[in-house]
mmCIF file of C-alpha atoms in Angstrom:
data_model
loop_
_atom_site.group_PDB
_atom_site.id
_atom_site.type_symbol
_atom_site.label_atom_id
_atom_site.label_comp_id
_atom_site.label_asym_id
_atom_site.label_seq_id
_atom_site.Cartn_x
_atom_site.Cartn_y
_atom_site.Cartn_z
ATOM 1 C CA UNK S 3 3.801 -69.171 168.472
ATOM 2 C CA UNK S 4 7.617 -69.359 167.813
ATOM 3 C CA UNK S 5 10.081 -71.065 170.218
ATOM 4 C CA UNK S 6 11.475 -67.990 172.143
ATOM 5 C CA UNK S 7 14.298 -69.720 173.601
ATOM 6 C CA UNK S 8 16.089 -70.258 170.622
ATOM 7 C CA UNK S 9 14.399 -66.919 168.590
ATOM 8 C CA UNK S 10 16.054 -64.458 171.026
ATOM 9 C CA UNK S 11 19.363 -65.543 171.230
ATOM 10 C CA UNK S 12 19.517 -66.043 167.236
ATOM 11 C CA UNK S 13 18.378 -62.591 166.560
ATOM 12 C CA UNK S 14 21.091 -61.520 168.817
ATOM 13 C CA UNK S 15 23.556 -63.231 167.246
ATOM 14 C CA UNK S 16 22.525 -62.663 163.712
ATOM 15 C CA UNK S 17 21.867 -58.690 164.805
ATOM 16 C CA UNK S 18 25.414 -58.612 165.611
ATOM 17 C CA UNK S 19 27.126 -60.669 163.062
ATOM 18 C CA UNK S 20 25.231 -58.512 160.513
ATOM 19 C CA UNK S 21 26.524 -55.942 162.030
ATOM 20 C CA UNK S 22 29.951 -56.433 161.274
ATOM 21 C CA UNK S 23 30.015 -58.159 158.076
ATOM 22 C CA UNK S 24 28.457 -54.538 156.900
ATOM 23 C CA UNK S 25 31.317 -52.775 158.992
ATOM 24 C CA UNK S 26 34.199 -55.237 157.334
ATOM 25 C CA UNK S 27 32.881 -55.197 153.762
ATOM 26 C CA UNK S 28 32.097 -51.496 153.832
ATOM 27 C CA UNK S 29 35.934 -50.879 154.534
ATOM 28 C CA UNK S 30 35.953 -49.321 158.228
ATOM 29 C CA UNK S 31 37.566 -52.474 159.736
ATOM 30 C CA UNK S 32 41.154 -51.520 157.721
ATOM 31 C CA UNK S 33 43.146 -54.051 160.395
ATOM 32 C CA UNK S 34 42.427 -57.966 160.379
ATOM 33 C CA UNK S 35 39.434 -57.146 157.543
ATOM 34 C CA UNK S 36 39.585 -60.884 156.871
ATOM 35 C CA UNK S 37 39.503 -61.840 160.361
ATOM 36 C CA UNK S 38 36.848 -59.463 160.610
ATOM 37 C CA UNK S 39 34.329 -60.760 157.953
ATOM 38 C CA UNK S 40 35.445 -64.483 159.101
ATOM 39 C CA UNK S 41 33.955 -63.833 162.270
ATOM 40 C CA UNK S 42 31.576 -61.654 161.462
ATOM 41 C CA UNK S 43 30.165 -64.264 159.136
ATOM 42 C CA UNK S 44 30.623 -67.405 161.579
ATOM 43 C CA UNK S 45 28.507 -65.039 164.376
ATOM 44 C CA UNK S 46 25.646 -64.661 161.803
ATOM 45 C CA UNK S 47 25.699 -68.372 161.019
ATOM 46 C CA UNK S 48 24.780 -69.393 164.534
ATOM 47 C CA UNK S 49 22.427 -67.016 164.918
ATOM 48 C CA UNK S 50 20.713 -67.923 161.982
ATOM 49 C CA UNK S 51 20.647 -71.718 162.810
ATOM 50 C CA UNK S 52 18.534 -70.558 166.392
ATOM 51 C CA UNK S 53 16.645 -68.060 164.151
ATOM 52 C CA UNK S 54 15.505 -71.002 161.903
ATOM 53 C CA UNK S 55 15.172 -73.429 164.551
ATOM 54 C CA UNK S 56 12.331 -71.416 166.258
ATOM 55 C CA UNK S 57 10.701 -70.289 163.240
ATOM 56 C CA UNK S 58 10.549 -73.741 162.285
ATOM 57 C CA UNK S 59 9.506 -75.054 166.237
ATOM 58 C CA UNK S 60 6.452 -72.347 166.858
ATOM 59 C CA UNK S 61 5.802 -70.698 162.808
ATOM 60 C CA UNK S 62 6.334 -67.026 162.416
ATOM 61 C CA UNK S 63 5.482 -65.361 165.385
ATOM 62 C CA UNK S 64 3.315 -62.281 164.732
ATOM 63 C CA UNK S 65 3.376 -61.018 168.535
ATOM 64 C CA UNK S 66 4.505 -57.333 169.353
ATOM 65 C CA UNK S 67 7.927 -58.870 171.004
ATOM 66 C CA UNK S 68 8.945 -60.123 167.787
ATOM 67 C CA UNK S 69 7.773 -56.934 165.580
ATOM 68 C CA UNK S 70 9.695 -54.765 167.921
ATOM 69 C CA UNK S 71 12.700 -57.709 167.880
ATOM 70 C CA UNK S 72 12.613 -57.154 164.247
ATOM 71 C CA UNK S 73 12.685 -53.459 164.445
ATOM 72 C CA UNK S 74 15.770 -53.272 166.557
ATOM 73 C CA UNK S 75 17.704 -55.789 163.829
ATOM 74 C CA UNK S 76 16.777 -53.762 161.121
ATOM 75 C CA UNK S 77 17.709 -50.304 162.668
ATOM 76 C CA UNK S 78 21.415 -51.749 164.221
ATOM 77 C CA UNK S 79 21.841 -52.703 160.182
ATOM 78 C CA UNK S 80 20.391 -49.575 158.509
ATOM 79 C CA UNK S 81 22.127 -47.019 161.031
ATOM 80 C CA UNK S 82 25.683 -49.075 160.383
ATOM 81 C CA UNK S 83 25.043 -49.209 156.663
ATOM 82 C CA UNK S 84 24.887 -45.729 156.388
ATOM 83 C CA UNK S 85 27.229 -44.750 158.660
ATOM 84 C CA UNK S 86 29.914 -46.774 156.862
ATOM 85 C CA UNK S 87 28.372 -45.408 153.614
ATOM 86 C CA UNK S 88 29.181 -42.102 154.592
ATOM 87 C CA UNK S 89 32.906 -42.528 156.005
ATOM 88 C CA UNK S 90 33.575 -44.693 152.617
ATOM 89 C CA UNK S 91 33.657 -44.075 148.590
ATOM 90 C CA UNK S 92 34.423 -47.638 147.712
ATOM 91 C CA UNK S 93 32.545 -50.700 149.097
ATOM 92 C CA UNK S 94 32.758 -54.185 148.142
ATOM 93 C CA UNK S 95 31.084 -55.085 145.010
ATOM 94 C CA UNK S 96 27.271 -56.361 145.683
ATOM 95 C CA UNK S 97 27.422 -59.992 144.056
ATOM 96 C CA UNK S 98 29.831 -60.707 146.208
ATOM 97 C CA UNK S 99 28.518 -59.344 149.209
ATOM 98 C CA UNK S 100 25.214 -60.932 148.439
ATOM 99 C CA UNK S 101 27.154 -63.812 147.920
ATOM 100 C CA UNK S 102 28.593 -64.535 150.954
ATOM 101 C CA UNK S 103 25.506 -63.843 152.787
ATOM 102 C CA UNK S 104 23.810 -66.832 151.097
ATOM 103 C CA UNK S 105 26.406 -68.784 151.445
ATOM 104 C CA UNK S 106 25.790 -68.350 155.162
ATOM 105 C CA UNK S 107 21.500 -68.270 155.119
ATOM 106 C CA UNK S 108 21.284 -70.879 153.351
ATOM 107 C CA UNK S 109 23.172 -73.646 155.030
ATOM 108 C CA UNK S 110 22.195 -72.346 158.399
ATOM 109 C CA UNK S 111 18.403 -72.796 157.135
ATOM 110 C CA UNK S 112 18.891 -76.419 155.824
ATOM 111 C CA UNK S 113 20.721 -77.382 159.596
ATOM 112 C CA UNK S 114 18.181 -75.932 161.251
ATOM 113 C CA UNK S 115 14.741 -78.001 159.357
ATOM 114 C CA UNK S 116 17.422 -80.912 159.047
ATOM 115 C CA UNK S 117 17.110 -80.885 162.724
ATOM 116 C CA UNK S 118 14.069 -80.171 163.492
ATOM 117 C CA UNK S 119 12.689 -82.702 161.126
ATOM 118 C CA UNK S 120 14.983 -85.900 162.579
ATOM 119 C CA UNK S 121 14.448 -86.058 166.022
ATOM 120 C CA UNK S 122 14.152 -89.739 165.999
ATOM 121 C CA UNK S 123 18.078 -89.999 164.882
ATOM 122 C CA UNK S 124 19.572 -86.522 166.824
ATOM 123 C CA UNK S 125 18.778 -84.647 169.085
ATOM 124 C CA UNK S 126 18.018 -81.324 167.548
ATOM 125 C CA UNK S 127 20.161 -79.134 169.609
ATOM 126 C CA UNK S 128 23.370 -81.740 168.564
ATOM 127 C CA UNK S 129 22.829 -81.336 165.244
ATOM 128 C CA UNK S 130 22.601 -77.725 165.247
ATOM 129 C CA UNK S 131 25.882 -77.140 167.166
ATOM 130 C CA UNK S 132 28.004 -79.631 165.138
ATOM 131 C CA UNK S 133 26.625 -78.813 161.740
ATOM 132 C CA UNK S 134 27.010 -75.311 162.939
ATOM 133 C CA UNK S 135 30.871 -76.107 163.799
ATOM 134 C CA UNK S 136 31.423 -77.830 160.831
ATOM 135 C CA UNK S 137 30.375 -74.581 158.464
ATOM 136 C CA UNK S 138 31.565 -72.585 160.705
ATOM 137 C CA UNK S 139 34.615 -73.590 160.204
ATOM 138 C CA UNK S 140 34.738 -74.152 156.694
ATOM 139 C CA UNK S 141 33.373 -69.966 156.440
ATOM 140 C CA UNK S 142 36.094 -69.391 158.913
ATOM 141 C CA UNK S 143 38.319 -70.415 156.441
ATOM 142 C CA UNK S 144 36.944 -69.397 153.155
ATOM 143 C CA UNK S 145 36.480 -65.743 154.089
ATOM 144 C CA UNK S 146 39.366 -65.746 155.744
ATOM 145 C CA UNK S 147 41.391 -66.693 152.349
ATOM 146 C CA UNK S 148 39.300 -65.086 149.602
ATOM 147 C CA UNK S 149 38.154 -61.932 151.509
ATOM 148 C CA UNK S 150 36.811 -59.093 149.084
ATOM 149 C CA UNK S 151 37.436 -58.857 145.903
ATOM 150 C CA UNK S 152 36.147 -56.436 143.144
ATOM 151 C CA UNK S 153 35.283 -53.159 144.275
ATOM 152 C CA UNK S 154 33.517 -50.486 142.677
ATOM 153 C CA UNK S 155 32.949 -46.555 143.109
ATOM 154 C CA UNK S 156 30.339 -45.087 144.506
ATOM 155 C CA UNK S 157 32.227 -41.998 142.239
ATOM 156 C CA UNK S 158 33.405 -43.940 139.396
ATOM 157 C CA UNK S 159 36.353 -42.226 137.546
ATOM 158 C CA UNK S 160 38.088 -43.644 134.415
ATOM 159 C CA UNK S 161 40.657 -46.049 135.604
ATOM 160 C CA UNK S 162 44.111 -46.716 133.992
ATOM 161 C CA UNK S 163 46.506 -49.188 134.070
ATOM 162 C CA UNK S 164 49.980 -47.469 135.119
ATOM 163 C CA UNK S 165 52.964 -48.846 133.722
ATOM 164 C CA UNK S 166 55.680 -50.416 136.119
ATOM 165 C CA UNK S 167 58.862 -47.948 136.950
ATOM 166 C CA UNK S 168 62.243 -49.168 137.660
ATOM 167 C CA UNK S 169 62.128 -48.193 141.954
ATOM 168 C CA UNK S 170 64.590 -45.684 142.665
ATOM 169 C CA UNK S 171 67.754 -46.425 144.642
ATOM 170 C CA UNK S 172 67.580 -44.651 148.136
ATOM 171 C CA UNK S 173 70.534 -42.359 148.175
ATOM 172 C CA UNK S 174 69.489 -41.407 151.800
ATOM 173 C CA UNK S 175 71.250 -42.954 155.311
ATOM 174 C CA UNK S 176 69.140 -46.113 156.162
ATOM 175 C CA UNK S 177 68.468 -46.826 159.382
ATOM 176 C CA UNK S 178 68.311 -50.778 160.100
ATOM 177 C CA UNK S 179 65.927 -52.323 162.734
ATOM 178 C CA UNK S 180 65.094 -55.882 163.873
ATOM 179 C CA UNK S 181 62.534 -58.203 164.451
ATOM 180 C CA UNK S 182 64.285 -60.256 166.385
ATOM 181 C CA UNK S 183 63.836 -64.098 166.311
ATOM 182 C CA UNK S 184 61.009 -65.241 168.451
ATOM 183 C CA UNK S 185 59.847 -61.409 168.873
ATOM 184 C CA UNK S 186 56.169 -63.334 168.679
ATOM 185 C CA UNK S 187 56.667 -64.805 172.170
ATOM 186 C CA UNK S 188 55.099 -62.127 174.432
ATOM 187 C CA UNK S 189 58.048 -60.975 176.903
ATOM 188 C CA UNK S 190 60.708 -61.251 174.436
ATOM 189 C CA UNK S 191 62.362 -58.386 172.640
ATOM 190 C CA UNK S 192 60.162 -57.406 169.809
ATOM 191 C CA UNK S 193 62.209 -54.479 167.943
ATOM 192 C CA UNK S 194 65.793 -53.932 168.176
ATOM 193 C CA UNK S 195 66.305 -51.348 168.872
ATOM 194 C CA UNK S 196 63.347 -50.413 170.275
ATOM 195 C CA UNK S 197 63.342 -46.785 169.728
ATOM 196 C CA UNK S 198 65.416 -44.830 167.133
ATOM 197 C CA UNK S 199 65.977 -41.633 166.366
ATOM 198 C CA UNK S 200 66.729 -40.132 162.723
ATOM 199 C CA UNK S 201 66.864 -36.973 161.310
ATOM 200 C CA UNK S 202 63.986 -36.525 159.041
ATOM 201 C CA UNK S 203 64.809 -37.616 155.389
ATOM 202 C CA UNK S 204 66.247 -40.654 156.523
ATOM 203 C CA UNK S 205 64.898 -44.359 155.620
ATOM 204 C CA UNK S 206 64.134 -47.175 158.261
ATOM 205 C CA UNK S 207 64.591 -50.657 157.411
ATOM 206 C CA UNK S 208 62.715 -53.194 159.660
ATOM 207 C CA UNK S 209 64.528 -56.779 158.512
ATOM 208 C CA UNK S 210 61.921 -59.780 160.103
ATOM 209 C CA UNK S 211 64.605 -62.089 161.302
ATOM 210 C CA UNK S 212 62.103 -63.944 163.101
ATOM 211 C CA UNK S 213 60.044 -67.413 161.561
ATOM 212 C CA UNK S 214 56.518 -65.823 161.136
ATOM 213 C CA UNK S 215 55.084 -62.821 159.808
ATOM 214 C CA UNK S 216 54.661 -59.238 161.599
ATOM 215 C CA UNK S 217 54.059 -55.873 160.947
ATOM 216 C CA UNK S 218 55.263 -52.200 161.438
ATOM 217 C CA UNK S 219 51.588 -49.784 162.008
ATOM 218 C CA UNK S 220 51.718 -46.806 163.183
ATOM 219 C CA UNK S 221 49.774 -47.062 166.399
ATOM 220 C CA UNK S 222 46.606 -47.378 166.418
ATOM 221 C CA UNK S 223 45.194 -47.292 163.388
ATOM 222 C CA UNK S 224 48.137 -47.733 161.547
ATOM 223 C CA UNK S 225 46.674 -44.294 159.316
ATOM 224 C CA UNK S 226 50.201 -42.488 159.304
ATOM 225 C CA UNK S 227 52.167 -45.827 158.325
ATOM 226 C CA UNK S 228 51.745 -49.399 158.067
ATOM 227 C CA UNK S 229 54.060 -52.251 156.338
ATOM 228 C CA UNK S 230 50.978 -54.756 155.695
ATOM 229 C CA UNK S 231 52.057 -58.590 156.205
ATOM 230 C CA UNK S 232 56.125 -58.574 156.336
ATOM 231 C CA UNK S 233 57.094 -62.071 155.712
ATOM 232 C CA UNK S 234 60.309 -63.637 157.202
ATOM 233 C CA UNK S 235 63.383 -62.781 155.687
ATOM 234 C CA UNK S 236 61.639 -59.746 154.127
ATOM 235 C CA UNK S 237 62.255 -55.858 154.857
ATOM 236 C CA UNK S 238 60.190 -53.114 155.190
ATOM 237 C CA UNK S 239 61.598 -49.587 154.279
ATOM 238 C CA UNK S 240 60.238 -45.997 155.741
ATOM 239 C CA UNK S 241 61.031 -42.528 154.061
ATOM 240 C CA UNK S 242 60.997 -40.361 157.286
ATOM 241 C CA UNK S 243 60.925 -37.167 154.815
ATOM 242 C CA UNK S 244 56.896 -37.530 154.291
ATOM 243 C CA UNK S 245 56.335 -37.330 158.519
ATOM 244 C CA UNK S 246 56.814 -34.558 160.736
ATOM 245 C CA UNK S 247 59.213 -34.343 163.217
ATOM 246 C CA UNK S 248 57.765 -35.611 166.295
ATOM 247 C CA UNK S 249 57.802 -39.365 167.991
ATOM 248 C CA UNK S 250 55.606 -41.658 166.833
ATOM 249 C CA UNK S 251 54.507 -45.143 168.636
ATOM 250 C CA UNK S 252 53.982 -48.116 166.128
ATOM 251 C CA UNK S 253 53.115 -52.048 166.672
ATOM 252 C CA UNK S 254 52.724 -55.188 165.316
ATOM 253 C CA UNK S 255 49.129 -55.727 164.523
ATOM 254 C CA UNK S 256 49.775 -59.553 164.315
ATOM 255 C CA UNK S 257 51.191 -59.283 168.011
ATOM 256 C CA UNK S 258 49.710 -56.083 169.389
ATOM 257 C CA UNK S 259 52.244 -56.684 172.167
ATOM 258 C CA UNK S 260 54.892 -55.535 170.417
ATOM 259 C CA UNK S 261 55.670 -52.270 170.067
ATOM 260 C CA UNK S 262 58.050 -49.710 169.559
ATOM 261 C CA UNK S 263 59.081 -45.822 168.953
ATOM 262 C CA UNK S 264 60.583 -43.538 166.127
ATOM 263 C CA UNK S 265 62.163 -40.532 166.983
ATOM 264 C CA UNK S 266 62.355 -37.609 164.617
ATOM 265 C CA UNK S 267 64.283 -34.917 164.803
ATOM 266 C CA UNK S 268 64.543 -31.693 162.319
ATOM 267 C CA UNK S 269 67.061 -32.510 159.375
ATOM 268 C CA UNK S 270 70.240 -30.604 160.499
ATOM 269 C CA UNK S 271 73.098 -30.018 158.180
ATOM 270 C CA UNK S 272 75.410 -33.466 158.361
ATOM 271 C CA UNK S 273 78.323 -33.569 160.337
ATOM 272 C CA UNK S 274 81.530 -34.546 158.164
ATOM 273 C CA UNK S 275 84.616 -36.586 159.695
ATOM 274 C CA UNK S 276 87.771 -37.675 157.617
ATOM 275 C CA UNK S 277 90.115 -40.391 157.327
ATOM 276 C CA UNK S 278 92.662 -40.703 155.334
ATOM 277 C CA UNK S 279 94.304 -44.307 153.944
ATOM 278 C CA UNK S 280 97.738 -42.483 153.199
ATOM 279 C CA UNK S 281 100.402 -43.250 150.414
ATOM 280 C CA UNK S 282 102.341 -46.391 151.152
ATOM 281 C CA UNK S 283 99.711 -47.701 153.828
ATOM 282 C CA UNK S 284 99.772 -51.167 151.982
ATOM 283 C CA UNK S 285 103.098 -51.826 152.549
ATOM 284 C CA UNK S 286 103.862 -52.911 156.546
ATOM 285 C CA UNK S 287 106.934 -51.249 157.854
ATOM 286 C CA UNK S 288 107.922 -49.308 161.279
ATOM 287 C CA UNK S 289 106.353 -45.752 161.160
ATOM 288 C CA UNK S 290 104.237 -46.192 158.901
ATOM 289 C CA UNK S 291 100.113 -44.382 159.207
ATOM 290 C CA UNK S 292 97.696 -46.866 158.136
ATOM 291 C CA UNK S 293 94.760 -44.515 158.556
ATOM 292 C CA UNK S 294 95.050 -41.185 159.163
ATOM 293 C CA UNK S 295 94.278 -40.462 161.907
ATOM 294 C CA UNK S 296 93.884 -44.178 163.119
ATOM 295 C CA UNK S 297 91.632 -43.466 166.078
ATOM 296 C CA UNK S 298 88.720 -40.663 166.052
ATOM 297 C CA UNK S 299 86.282 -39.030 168.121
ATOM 298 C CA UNK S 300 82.491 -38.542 166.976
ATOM 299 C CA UNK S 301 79.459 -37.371 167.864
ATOM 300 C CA UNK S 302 76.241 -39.541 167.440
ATOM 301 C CA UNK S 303 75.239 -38.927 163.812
ATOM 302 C CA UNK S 304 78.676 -38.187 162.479
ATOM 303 C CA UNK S 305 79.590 -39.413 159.114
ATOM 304 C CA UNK S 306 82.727 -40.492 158.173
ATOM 305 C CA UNK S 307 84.944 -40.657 155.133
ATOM 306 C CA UNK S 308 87.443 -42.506 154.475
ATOM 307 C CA UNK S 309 89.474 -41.205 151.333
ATOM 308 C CA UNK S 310 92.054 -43.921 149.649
ATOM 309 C CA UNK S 311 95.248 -42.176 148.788
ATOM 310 C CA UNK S 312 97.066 -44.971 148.178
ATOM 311 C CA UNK S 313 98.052 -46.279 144.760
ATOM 312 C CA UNK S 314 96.314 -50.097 145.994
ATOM 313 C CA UNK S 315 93.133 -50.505 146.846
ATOM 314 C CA UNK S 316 91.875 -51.295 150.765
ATOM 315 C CA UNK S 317 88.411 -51.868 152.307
ATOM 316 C CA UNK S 318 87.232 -50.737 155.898
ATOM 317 C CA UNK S 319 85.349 -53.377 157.571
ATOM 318 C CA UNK S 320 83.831 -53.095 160.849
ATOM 319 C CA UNK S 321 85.047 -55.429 163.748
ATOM 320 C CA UNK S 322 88.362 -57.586 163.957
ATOM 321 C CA UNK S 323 90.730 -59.746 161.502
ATOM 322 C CA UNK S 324 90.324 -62.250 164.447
ATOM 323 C CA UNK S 325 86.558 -61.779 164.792
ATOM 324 C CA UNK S 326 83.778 -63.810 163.284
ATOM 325 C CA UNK S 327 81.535 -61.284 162.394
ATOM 326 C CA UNK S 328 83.443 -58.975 160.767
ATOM 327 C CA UNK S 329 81.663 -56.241 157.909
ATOM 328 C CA UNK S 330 78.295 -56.460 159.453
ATOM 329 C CA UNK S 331 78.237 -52.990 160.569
ATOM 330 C CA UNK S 332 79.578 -51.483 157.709
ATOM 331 C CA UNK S 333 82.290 -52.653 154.913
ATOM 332 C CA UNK S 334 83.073 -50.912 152.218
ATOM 333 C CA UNK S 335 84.298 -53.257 149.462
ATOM 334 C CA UNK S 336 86.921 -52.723 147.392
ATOM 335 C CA UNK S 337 87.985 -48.590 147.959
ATOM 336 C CA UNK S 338 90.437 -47.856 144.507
ATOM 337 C CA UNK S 339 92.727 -45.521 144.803
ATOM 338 C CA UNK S 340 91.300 -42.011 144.988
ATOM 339 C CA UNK S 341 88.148 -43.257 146.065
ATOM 340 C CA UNK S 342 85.658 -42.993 149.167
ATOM 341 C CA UNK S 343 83.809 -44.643 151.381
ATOM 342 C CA UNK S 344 81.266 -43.086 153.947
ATOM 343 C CA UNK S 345 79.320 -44.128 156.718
ATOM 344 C CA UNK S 346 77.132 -42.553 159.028
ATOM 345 C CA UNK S 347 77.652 -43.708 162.944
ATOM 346 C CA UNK S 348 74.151 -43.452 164.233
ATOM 347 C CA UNK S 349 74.724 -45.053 168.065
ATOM 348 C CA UNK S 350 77.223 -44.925 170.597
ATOM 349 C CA UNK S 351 79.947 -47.163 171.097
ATOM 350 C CA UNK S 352 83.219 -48.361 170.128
ATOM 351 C CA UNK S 353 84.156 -49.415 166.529
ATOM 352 C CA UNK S 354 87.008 -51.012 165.543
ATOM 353 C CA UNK S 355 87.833 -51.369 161.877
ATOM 354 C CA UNK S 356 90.436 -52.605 159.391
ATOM 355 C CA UNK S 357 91.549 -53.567 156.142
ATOM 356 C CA UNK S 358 90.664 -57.022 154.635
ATOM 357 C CA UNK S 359 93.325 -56.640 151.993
ATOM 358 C CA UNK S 360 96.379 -55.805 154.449
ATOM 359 C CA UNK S 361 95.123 -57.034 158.109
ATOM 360 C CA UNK S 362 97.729 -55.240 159.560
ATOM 361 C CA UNK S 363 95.877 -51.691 158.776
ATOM 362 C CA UNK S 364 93.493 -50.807 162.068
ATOM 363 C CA UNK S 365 91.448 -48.353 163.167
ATOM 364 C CA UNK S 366 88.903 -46.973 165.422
ATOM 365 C CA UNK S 367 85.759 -44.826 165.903
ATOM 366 C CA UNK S 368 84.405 -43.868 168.891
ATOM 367 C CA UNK S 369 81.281 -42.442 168.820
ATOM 368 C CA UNK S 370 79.596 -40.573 172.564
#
């Protein structure tokens, strides 16, 4: 008869890790899939090694526990199969899938007769969990690089190549928000800010300013939105004109603890305020306007324009000749004479501005 005390928890184990390799290479696990089949995998390797090791202790047991132990196995894998089958069109392509479960049988089968058939040099049950460790590992981190590859139809269509478009430049407001550094440490901010609100139409930017990669998924599933993988230093834009207006929760599936909100509103028609740079504004004298008018009063959402009626050309730049951080709110460049230069104010506050060309020209915008 076979060794029950290791058969029962390795068909467990191998019930369940068979279980969700099927669920991660048929395509339902869409978040962590590599993490998914890793494990998967590694929980099917252990269970295998007990499998073996009481096959190989007792023979094949031919009792009615292990027929109805058998039945159970195959019915968790056949009733998963086909339920993933019929939620998916594509699935993982079979020699690979085939692959990767010898890649895991076999070695588990070898550990456990290796074991079984040196008990004068280790102690069976050693061997088994260090050899298992040791593969485990190395699975761990093979699946968890290579993942799956090819994929074919289960409605195959005539595939074509498309040939790569130059991206268009967003003429739409975009929104900036930031991963701030160290947003991985749980407690810290993770999004600033951490809820914003656009009019539909307009783009989000999420810049990762921190040292390690996150995401922006729509919560949960991340089936309205997702990023994928945004690297440090990298950027992540959203075109609010394909979502309804409504709020929507998203998260970081790296760091599910960090999460945030996007407000949408219904597109209204924009809200226009002007500035003039007047004739002569370059030159520093008493009674001269500099801006006209030099200080204004906006609503959130307002955008402003700045037209250069001078015969020299100015810049607006956000902050102070003094400051440190001037221009990174907004800064226009180089305005020419007859030229503009808008920006949208999209939060309250206070915002002083001036010119980099001829310090002496200030202004303000004060936006409740």
């Amino acid at each position: 008869m076979s060794d029950w005390d290791l058969m029962m928890p390795g068909m467990g184990l191998t019930a369940i890790g068979l279980a969700g390799v099927i669920l991660s290479y048929m395509g339902i696990a869409n978040t962590f899939l590599t993490g998914m089949q890793a494990l998967s995998g590694l929980t099917m390797f252990v269970g295998l090694v007990f499998l073996a090791a009481g096959i190989l202790n007792g023979g094949v047991s031919t009792s009615g526990r292990a027929k109805a132990t058998t039945l159970v196995i195959f019915g968790i894998a056949g009733s998963v199969g086909a339920y993933a089958l019929s939620l998916n069109s594509v699935v993982t392509s079979l020699p690979r899938f085939v692959g990767a479960l010898l890649v895991i049988l076999v070695p588990s089968i070898v550990i456990a007769f290796a074991s079984m058939k040196m008990p004068h040099y280790f102690k069976p049950i050693t061997i088994i969990f260090l050899a298992a460790m040791a593969v485990g590992i190395g699975s761990y981190t093979a699946l968890g690089f290579i993942g799956p590859g090819a994929e074919f139809s289960l409605h195959p269509q005539n595939v074509t190549t498309a040939k790569p478009v130059a991206l268009p430049i967003p003429t739409a407001p975009i929104i900036p928000v930031e991963i701030p550094l160290n947003a991985s440490v749980q407690g810290n901010p993770s999004f600033n800010p951490a809820t914003v609100s656009v009019p539909k139409g307009d783009i989000i930017e999420w810049t990762n300013n921190d040292k390690v990669p996150h995401t922006v998924t729509s919560a949960p599933d991340g089936s309205i939105f997702d990023s994928n993988i945004i690297s440090a230093g990298k950027s992540y834009r959203l075109d609010t004109s394909k979502l309804d207006a409504k709020e929507y929760d998203y998260l970081c599936t790296v760091h599910p603890f960090m999460t945030g909100k996007i407000v949408i509103t219904e597109a209204t028609k924009p809200v226009i305020a002007n500035v003039t740079i007047p004739s002569g504004a370059s030159t520093q004298k008493e009674g001269q306007k500099y801006f006209d008018s030099q200080e204004i009063d906006v609503k959130i959402g307002t955008t402003v324009v700045w037209t250069n009626d001078d015969s020299a050309s100015h810049t607006v730049t956000s902050g102070k000749s003094t400051d440190n951080q001037t221009g990174t709110i907004f800064d226009s460049g180089m305005i020419k004479s007859s030229k503009t230069f808008e920006h949208r104010f999209d939060s309250a506050g206070s915002f002083d501005y001036y010119c980099q060309v001829h310090p002496w020209m200030t202004g303000k915008v004060t936006v409740g």
